[in-house]
Tab-separated table of N, CA, C and O in Angstrom:
chain	number	residue	atom	x	y	z
A	1356	MET	N	-47.900	50.749	5.986
A	1356	MET	CA	-47.286	51.977	6.042
A	1356	MET	C	-46.128	51.722	6.842
A	1356	MET	O	-46.480	51.088	7.689
A	1357	THR	N	-45.233	52.393	6.434
A	1357	THR	CA	-44.319	51.979	7.475
A	1357	THR	C	-43.825	53.752	7.792
A	1357	THR	O	-44.263	54.689	7.326
A	1358	PHE	N	-43.114	53.418	9.267
A	1358	PHE	CA	-42.911	54.991	9.933
A	1358	PHE	C	-41.929	54.523	10.965
A	1358	PHE	O	-41.517	53.473	11.156
A	1359	THR	N	-41.359	55.463	11.345
A	1359	THR	CA	-40.100	55.581	12.427
A	1359	THR	C	-40.470	56.287	13.437
A	1359	THR	O	-41.264	57.362	13.549
A	1360	LEU	N	-39.993	56.499	14.750
A	1360	LEU	CA	-40.146	57.125	15.902
A	1360	LEU	C	-38.997	57.884	16.271
A	1360	LEU	O	-37.729	56.916	16.281
A	1361	ALA	N	-38.627	58.910	16.609
A	1361	ALA	CA	-37.557	59.458	17.261
A	1361	ALA	C	-36.961	58.717	18.667
A	1361	ALA	O	-37.817	58.322	19.487
A	1362	GLY	N	-35.716	58.246	18.385
A	1362	GLY	CA	-35.079	57.526	19.206
A	1362	GLY	C	-35.246	56.248	19.232
A	1362	GLY	O	-35.031	55.133	20.172
A	1363	HIS	N	-36.096	55.774	18.097
A	1363	HIS	CA	-36.154	54.062	18.236
A	1363	HIS	C	-35.293	53.723	16.958
A	1363	HIS	O	-35.246	54.444	15.838
A	1364	GLN	N	-34.673	52.471	17.006
A	1364	GLN	CA	-33.932	52.110	16.285
A	1364	GLN	C	-34.332	51.277	15.147
A	1364	GLN	O	-33.965	51.197	13.965
A	1365	SER	N	-35.583	50.947	15.095
A	1365	SER	CA	-36.536	50.197	14.202
A	1365	SER	C	-37.582	50.981	13.409
A	1365	SER	O	-38.021	52.182	13.780
A	1366	GLN	N	-37.672	50.453	12.600
A	1366	GLN	CA	-38.704	51.183	11.779
A	1366	GLN	C	-40.061	49.906	11.681
A	1366	GLN	O	-39.831	48.997	12.007
A	1367	TYR	N	-41.182	50.761	11.837
A	1367	TYR	CA	-42.316	50.115	12.001
A	1367	TYR	C	-43.342	49.804	10.725
A	1367	TYR	O	-43.245	50.851	10.313
A	1368	GLU	N	-43.870	49.009	10.948
A	1368	GLU	CA	-45.181	48.635	9.924
A	1368	GLU	C	-46.400	48.858	10.358
A	1368	GLU	O	-46.456	48.050	11.351
A	1369	ILE	N	-47.466	49.619	9.972
A	1369	ILE	CA	-48.729	49.116	10.682
A	1369	ILE	C	-49.478	49.209	9.774
A	1369	ILE	O	-49.559	49.641	8.265
A	1370	THR	N	-50.558	48.255	9.752
A	1370	THR	CA	-51.591	48.235	8.939
A	1370	THR	C	-53.170	48.460	9.883
A	1370	THR	O	-53.430	48.428	10.827
A	1371	LEU	N	-53.575	49.322	9.020
A	1371	LEU	CA	-55.021	49.990	9.279
A	1371	LEU	C	-56.064	49.287	9.110
A	1371	LEU	O	-56.192	49.045	7.782
A	1372	PHE	N	-57.200	49.150	9.716
A	1372	PHE	CA	-58.085	48.518	9.269
A	1372	PHE	C	-59.436	49.520	9.817
A	1372	PHE	O	-59.514	49.722	11.134
A	1373	SER	N	-60.691	49.346	9.180
A	1373	SER	CA	-61.978	49.953	9.847
A	1373	SER	C	-62.951	49.382	8.995
A	1373	SER	O	-63.035	49.233	7.904
A	1374	LYS	N	-64.121	49.017	9.507
A	1374	LYS	CA	-65.355	48.570	9.142
A	1374	LYS	C	-66.198	49.502	8.597
A	1374	LYS	O	-67.264	49.585	7.795
A	1375	ASN	N	-66.260	50.810	8.967
A	1375	ASN	CA	-66.942	51.711	8.890
A	1375	ASN	C	-66.431	53.063	7.853
A	1375	ASN	O	-66.858	54.233	7.855
A	1376	GLY	N	-65.213	53.230	8.285
A	1376	GLY	CA	-64.210	54.209	7.592
A	1376	GLY	C	-64.177	55.375	8.684
A	1376	GLY	O	-63.604	56.482	8.464
A	1377	LYS	N	-64.647	55.116	9.862
A	1377	LYS	CA	-64.565	56.244	10.733
A	1377	LYS	C	-63.898	55.773	11.887
A	1377	LYS	O	-62.736	56.644	12.667
A	1378	ASP	N	-64.124	54.602	12.644
A	1378	ASP	CA	-63.324	53.944	13.936
A	1378	ASP	C	-62.289	52.827	13.151
A	1378	ASP	O	-62.706	51.998	12.517
A	1379	TRP	N	-61.294	53.201	13.444
A	1379	TRP	CA	-59.906	52.765	12.887
A	1379	TRP	C	-59.143	51.721	14.014
A	1379	TRP	O	-59.190	52.077	15.263
A	1380	ASP	N	-58.585	50.567	13.916
A	1380	ASP	CA	-57.955	49.657	14.377
A	1380	ASP	C	-56.336	49.324	13.495
A	1380	ASP	O	-56.627	49.914	12.436
A	1381	TYR	N	-55.308	48.964	14.101
A	1381	TYR	CA	-54.304	48.578	13.702
A	1381	TYR	C	-53.856	47.209	13.978
A	1381	TYR	O	-54.011	46.767	14.849
A	1382	SER	N	-52.674	47.039	13.359
A	1382	SER	CA	-51.689	45.699	13.828
A	1382	SER	C	-50.320	46.383	13.190
A	1382	SER	O	-50.259	47.190	12.208
A	1383	LEU	N	-49.631	46.463	14.105
A	1383	LEU	CA	-48.323	46.801	14.445
A	1383	LEU	C	-47.322	46.016	14.535
A	1383	LEU	O	-47.311	44.739	15.223
A	1384	ASN	N	-46.106	46.082	13.706
A	1384	ASN	CA	-45.015	45.108	13.516
A	1384	ASN	C	-43.743	45.834	13.190
A	1384	ASN	O	-43.762	47.148	12.783
A	1385	PHE	N	-42.761	45.048	13.469
A	1385	PHE	CA	-41.458	45.498	12.853
A	1385	PHE	C	-41.451	45.719	11.146
A	1385	PHE	O	-41.928	44.724	10.624
A	1386	ALA	N	-40.944	46.763	10.806
A	1386	ALA	CA	-40.509	46.894	9.056
A	1386	ALA	C	-39.404	46.131	9.075
A	1386	ALA	O	-38.287	46.469	9.397
A	1387	GLY	N	-39.582	44.737	8.143
A	1387	GLY	CA	-38.037	44.137	7.837
A	1387	GLY	C	-38.024	43.098	9.283
A	1387	GLY	O	-38.520	42.636	9.507
A	1388	GLU	N	-36.401	43.579	9.398
A	1388	GLU	CA	-36.118	42.782	10.835
A	1388	GLU	C	-36.645	43.234	12.185
A	1388	GLU	O	-36.784	44.308	12.418
A	1389	SER	N	-36.428	42.175	13.011
A	1389	SER	CA	-37.155	42.555	14.394
A	1389	SER	C	-36.256	43.301	15.166
A	1389	SER	O	-34.925	43.288	14.611
A	1390	GLY	N	-36.671	43.907	15.794
A	1390	GLY	CA	-36.108	45.097	16.605
A	1390	GLY	C	-35.981	45.047	18.117
A	1390	GLY	O	-36.097	44.066	18.595
A	1391	ILE	N	-35.964	45.854	18.831
A	1391	ILE	CA	-35.812	45.702	20.295
A	1391	ILE	C	-37.148	45.500	20.816
A	1391	ILE	O	-38.399	46.861	20.674
A	1392	GLU	N	-37.761	44.560	21.868
A	1392	GLU	CA	-38.763	44.682	22.331
A	1392	GLU	C	-39.451	45.759	23.056
A	1392	GLU	O	-40.721	46.384	22.894
A	1393	GLU	N	-38.646	46.401	23.808
A	1393	GLU	CA	-38.924	47.508	24.668
A	1393	GLU	C	-39.428	48.720	23.680
A	1393	GLU	O	-40.599	49.167	23.956
A	1394	GLU	N	-38.871	48.969	22.536
A	1394	GLU	CA	-38.988	49.917	21.612
A	1394	GLU	C	-40.567	49.672	21.236
A	1394	GLU	O	-41.321	50.611	20.755
A	1395	PHE	N	-40.566	48.494	20.545
A	1395	PHE	CA	-41.976	48.000	20.030
A	1395	PHE	C	-43.228	48.173	21.001
A	1395	PHE	O	-43.931	48.629	20.597
A	1396	LEU	N	-42.949	47.719	22.362
A	1396	LEU	CA	-44.247	47.935	23.135
A	1396	LEU	C	-44.197	49.616	23.912
A	1396	LEU	O	-45.506	49.857	23.765
A	1397	LYS	N	-43.346	50.105	23.483
A	1397	LYS	CA	-43.704	51.760	23.788
A	1397	LYS	C	-44.095	52.198	22.422
A	1397	LYS	O	-45.090	53.046	22.454
A	1398	ALA	N	-43.615	51.818	21.011
A	1398	ALA	CA	-44.586	52.523	19.774
A	1398	ALA	C	-45.680	52.178	20.128
A	1398	ALA	O	-46.621	52.905	19.875
A	1399	ASP	N	-45.988	50.857	20.675
A	1399	ASP	CA	-47.798	50.560	20.843
A	1399	ASP	C	-48.443	51.115	21.677
A	1399	ASP	O	-49.626	51.597	21.549
A	1400	GLU	N	-47.619	51.266	22.757
A	1400	GLU	CA	-48.349	52.178	23.848
A	1400	GLU	C	-48.572	53.656	23.486
A	1400	GLU	O	-49.847	54.239	23.676
A	1401	LEU	N	-47.506	54.155	22.703
A	1401	LEU	CA	-48.042	55.275	22.024
A	1401	LEU	C	-48.797	55.669	21.099
A	1401	LEU	O	-50.008	56.408	21.513
A	1402	LEU	N	-49.366	54.864	20.208
A	1402	LEU	CA	-50.473	54.351	19.000
A	1402	LEU	C	-51.482	54.527	20.092
A	1402	LEU	O	-52.802	55.065	19.880
A	1403	GLU	N	-51.608	53.789	21.265
A	1403	GLU	CA	-53.057	54.025	22.184
A	1403	GLU	C	-53.224	54.601	22.767
A	1403	GLU	O	-54.652	55.270	22.763
A	1404	GLU	N	-52.197	55.568	23.202
A	1404	GLU	CA	-52.554	56.569	24.035
A	1404	GLU	C	-52.542	58.272	23.497
A	1404	GLU	O	-53.486	59.044	23.899
A	1405	ASP	N	-51.686	58.218	22.346
A	1405	ASP	CA	-51.794	59.497	21.638
A	1405	ASP	C	-52.762	59.681	20.225
A	1405	ASP	O	-52.118	59.208	19.327
A	1406	ASP	N	-53.844	59.973	20.582
A	1406	ASP	CA	-54.922	60.148	19.442
A	1406	ASP	C	-54.391	60.949	18.406
A	1406	ASP	O	-54.946	60.534	17.136
A	1407	ASP	N	-53.818	62.035	18.659
A	1407	ASP	CA	-52.955	62.911	17.670
A	1407	ASP	C	-52.298	62.157	16.826
A	1407	ASP	O	-52.330	62.664	15.562
A	1408	MET	N	-51.463	61.161	17.258
A	1408	MET	CA	-50.091	60.631	16.440
A	1408	MET	C	-50.859	59.505	15.548
A	1408	MET	O	-50.626	59.736	14.400
A	1409	PHE	N	-51.787	58.829	16.483
A	1409	PHE	CA	-52.445	58.070	15.752
A	1409	PHE	C	-53.525	58.152	14.320
A	1409	PHE	O	-53.157	57.937	13.162
A	1410	ASP	N	-54.113	59.626	14.597
A	1410	ASP	CA	-54.850	60.024	13.844
A	1410	ASP	C	-54.115	60.947	12.693
A	1410	ASP	O	-54.180	60.644	11.335
A	1411	ALA	N	-52.949	61.209	12.686
A	1411	ALA	CA	-51.604	61.563	11.747
A	1411	ALA	C	-51.427	60.225	10.994
A	1411	ALA	O	-51.442	60.420	9.914
A	1412	LEU	N	-51.206	59.404	11.593
A	1412	LEU	CA	-50.987	57.939	10.879
A	1412	LEU	C	-51.857	57.630	9.609
A	1412	LEU	O	-51.664	57.486	8.952
A	1413	VAL	N	-53.455	57.694	10.434
A	1413	VAL	CA	-54.338	57.423	9.468
A	1413	VAL	C	-54.371	58.633	8.128
A	1413	VAL	O	-54.706	58.025	7.357
A	1414	ASP	N	-54.144	59.989	8.702
A	1414	ASP	CA	-54.533	60.898	7.527
A	1414	ASP	C	-53.318	60.558	6.538
A	1414	ASP	O	-53.403	60.546	5.020
A	1415	ALA	N	-51.915	60.032	6.902
A	1415	ALA	CA	-51.257	59.979	6.196
A	1415	ALA	C	-51.447	58.807	5.236
A	1415	ALA	O	-50.937	58.716	3.990
A	1416	ALA	N	-51.782	57.605	5.674
A	1416	ALA	CA	-52.209	56.444	4.781
A	1416	ALA	C	-53.476	56.935	4.106
A	1416	ALA	O	-53.199	56.188	2.676
A	1417	MET	N	-54.153	57.748	4.240
A	1417	MET	CA	-55.396	57.909	3.537
A	1417	MET	C	-54.812	59.039	2.289
A	1417	MET	O	-55.133	58.625	1.067
A	1418	GLU	N	-53.815	59.835	2.375
A	1418	GLU	CA	-53.345	60.504	1.666
A	1418	GLU	C	-52.297	60.006	0.481
A	1418	GLU	O	-52.713	59.805	-0.725
A	1419	SER	N	-51.751	58.748	1.159
A	1419	SER	CA	-50.766	58.225	0.003
A	1419	SER	C	-51.706	57.123	-0.695
A	1419	SER	O	-51.430	56.696	-1.997
A	1420	MET	N	-52.782	56.668	0.129
A	1420	MET	CA	-53.855	55.964	-1.126
A	1420	MET	C	-54.469	57.123	-2.175
A	1420	MET	O	-54.593	56.668	-3.419
A	1421	ALA	N	-54.703	58.081	-1.810
A	1421	ALA	CA	-55.421	58.739	-2.880
A	1421	ALA	C	-54.506	59.402	-4.261
A	1421	ALA	O	-54.941	59.547	-5.146
A	1422	LYS	N	-52.917	59.275	-3.787
A	1422	LYS	CA	-52.152	59.236	-5.035
A	1422	LYS	C	-52.043	58.604	-5.892
A	1422	LYS	O	-52.203	57.278	-6.227
């Protein structure tokens, strides 16, 4: 799944995975070409600290799979 963050120049790709469908982990990469490392690190930090944002990404991924 790809997403963007306000104020960031790059688009990100997140791969979500879970062994039990409840506890999620992720892998974060730039979508397409590499971008600014500081922005990438900030995006990763946001995912780690902002449970609501992370849950919204999981929900969006689940909705896209249901279609």
